[in-house]
Short mmCIF file of C-alpha atoms and ligand atoms in Angstrom, two decimals:
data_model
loop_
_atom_site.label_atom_id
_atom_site.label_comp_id
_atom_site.label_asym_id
_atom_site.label_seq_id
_atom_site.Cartn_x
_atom_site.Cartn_y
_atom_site.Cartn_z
CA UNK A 1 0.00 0.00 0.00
CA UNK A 2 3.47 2.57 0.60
CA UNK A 3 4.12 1.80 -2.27
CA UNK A 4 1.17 2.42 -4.17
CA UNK A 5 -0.03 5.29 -2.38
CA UNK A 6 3.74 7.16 -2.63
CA UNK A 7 3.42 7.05 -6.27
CA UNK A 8 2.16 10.60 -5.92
CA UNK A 9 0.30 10.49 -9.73
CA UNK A 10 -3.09 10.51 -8.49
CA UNK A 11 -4.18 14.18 -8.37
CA UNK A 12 -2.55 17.54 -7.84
CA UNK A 13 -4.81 20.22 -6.05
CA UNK A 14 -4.09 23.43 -3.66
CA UNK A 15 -4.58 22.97 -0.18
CA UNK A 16 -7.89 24.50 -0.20
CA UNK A 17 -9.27 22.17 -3.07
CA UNK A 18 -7.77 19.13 -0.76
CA UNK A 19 -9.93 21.04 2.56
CA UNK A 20 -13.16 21.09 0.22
CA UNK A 21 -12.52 17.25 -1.05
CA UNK A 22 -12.14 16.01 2.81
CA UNK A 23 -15.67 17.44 2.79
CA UNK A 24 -16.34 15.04 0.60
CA UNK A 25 -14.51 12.15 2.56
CA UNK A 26 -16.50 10.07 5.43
CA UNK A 27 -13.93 8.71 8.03
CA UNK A 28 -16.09 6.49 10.62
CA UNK A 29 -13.71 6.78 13.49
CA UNK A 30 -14.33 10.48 13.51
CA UNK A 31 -16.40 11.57 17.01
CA UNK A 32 -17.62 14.44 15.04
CA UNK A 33 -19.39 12.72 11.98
CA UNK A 34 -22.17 15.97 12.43
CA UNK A 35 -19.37 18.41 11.50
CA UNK A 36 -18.33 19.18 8.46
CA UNK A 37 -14.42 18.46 8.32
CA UNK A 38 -13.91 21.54 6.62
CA UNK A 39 -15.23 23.58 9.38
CA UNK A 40 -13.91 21.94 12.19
CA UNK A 41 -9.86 22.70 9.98
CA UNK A 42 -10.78 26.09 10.05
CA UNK A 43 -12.17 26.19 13.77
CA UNK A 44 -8.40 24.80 14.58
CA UNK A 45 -6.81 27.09 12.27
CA UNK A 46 -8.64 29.99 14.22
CA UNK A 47 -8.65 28.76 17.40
CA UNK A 48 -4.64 28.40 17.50
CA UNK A 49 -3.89 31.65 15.36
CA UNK A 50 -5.69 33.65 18.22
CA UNK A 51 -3.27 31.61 20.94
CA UNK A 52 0.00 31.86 19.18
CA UNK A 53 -0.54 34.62 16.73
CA UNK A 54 3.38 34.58 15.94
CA UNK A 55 3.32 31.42 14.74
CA UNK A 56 2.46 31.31 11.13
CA UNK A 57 3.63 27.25 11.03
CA UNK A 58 1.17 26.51 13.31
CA UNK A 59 -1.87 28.15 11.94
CA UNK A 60 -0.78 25.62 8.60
CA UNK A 61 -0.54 23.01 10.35
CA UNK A 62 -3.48 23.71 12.13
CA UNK A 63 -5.63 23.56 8.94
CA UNK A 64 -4.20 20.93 7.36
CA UNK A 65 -3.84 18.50 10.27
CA UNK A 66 -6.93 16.21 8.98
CA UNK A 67 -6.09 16.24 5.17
CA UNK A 68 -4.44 13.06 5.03
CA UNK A 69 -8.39 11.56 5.65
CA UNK A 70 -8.66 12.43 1.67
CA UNK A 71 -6.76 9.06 1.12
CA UNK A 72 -10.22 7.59 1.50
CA UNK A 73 -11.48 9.29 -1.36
CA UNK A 74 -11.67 7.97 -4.44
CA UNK A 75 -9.64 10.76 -5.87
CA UNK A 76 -6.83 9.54 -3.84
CA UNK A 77 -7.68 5.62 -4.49
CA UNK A 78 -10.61 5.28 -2.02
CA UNK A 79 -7.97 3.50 0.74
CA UNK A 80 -9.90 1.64 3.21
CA UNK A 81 -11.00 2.52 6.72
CA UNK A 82 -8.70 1.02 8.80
CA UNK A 83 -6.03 2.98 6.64
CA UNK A 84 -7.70 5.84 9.39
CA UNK A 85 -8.31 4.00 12.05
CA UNK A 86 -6.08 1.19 13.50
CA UNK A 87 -8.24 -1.05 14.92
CA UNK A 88 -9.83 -2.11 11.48
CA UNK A 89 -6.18 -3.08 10.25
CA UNK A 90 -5.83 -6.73 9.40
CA UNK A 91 -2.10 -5.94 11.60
CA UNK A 92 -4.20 -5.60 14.76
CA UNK A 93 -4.79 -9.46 14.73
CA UNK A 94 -1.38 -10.14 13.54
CA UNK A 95 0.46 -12.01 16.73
CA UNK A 96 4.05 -10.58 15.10
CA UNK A 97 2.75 -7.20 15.54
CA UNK A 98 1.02 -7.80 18.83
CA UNK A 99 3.71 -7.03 20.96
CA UNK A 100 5.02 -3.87 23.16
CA UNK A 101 7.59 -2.88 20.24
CA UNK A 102 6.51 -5.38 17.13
CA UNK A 103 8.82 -5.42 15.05
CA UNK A 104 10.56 -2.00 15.97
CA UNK A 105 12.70 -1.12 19.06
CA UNK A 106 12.60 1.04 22.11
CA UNK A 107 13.34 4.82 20.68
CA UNK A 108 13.76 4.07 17.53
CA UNK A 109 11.75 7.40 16.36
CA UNK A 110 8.14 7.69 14.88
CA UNK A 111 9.72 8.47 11.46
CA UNK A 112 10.50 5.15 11.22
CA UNK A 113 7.58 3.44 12.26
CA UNK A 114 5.26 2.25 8.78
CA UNK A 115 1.48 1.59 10.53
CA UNK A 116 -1.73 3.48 10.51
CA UNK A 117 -1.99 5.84 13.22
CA UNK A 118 -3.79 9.02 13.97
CA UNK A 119 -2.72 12.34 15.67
CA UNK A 120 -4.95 11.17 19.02
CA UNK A 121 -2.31 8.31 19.24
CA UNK A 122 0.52 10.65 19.43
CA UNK A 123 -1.45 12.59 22.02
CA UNK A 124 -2.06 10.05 24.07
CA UNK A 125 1.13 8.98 24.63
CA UNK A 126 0.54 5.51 23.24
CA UNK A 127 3.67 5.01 21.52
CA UNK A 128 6.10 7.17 24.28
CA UNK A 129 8.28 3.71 23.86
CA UNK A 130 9.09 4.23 20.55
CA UNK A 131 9.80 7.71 20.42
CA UNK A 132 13.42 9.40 20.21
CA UNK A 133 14.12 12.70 21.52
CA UNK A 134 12.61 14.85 18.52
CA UNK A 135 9.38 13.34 18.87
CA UNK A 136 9.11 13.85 22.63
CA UNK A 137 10.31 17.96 21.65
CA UNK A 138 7.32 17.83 19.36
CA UNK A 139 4.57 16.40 21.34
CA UNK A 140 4.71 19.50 23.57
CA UNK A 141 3.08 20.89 20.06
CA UNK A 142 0.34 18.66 19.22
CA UNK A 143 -0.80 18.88 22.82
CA UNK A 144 -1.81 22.57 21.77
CA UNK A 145 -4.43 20.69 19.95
CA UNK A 146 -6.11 18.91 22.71
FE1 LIG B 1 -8.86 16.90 13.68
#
């Protein structure tokens, strides 16, 4: 699926095309089905330019935290669910997998790690064990999120 999906040849669209598509995206792990997606980037966006209105990166990131849910629209080859939401991945019942570090070890950086996770897994803390130092420096930024 890396593979496939890194191919990059799918479609090419600004960031605010991509925020109007996710519209158009469903992810059924999201609490906030009611929402649109689109409002609830720009809500962020909002909410943590008024906080830190010196940092420019973070308003971005901000509204564009969510985008990668497009991957389960068609226009981006319709990946499914569990490509959103871990507990759907055929992995999660894979006994090689199924351990404390799998088949990574302690601190070896979330850069590394190839699975489906979401930004409320990071927040949580639930992979602390396989985090090096930069990760742990940037947590302290997506807990501005919470
Ligand atoms: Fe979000």
């Amino acid at each position: 699926m890396r593979e496939e999906c890194g191919k990059m040849e799918r479609v090419e669209m600004s960031i605010w095309e991509c925020c109007e598509l996710l519209n158009e995206t469903v992810d059924e792990s999201d609490p906030d089905l009611d929402e649109p997606q689109i409002q609830h980037l720009l809500q962020t966006a909002e909410a943590i330019r008024k906080d830190y209105p010196d940092e420019g990166w973070l308003h971005l990131t901000a509204l564009i935290h969510d985008l990668g849910k497009v991957l389960l629209h068609p226009a981006f080859g319709e990946l499914p669910q569990w490509a959103m939401y871990f507990q759907e991945n055929p992995d999660n019942k894979n006994p090689a997998y199924n351990t404390k570090y799998g088949i990574y070890s302690e601190g070896c950086g979330l850069h590394n790690v190839l699975m489906s996770w979401g930004h409320d897994d990071y927040m949580c803390g639930a992979y602390m064990h396989l985090m090096n130092e930069e990760d742990i420096e940037n947590l302290k930024w997506l807990k501005i999120f919470k």
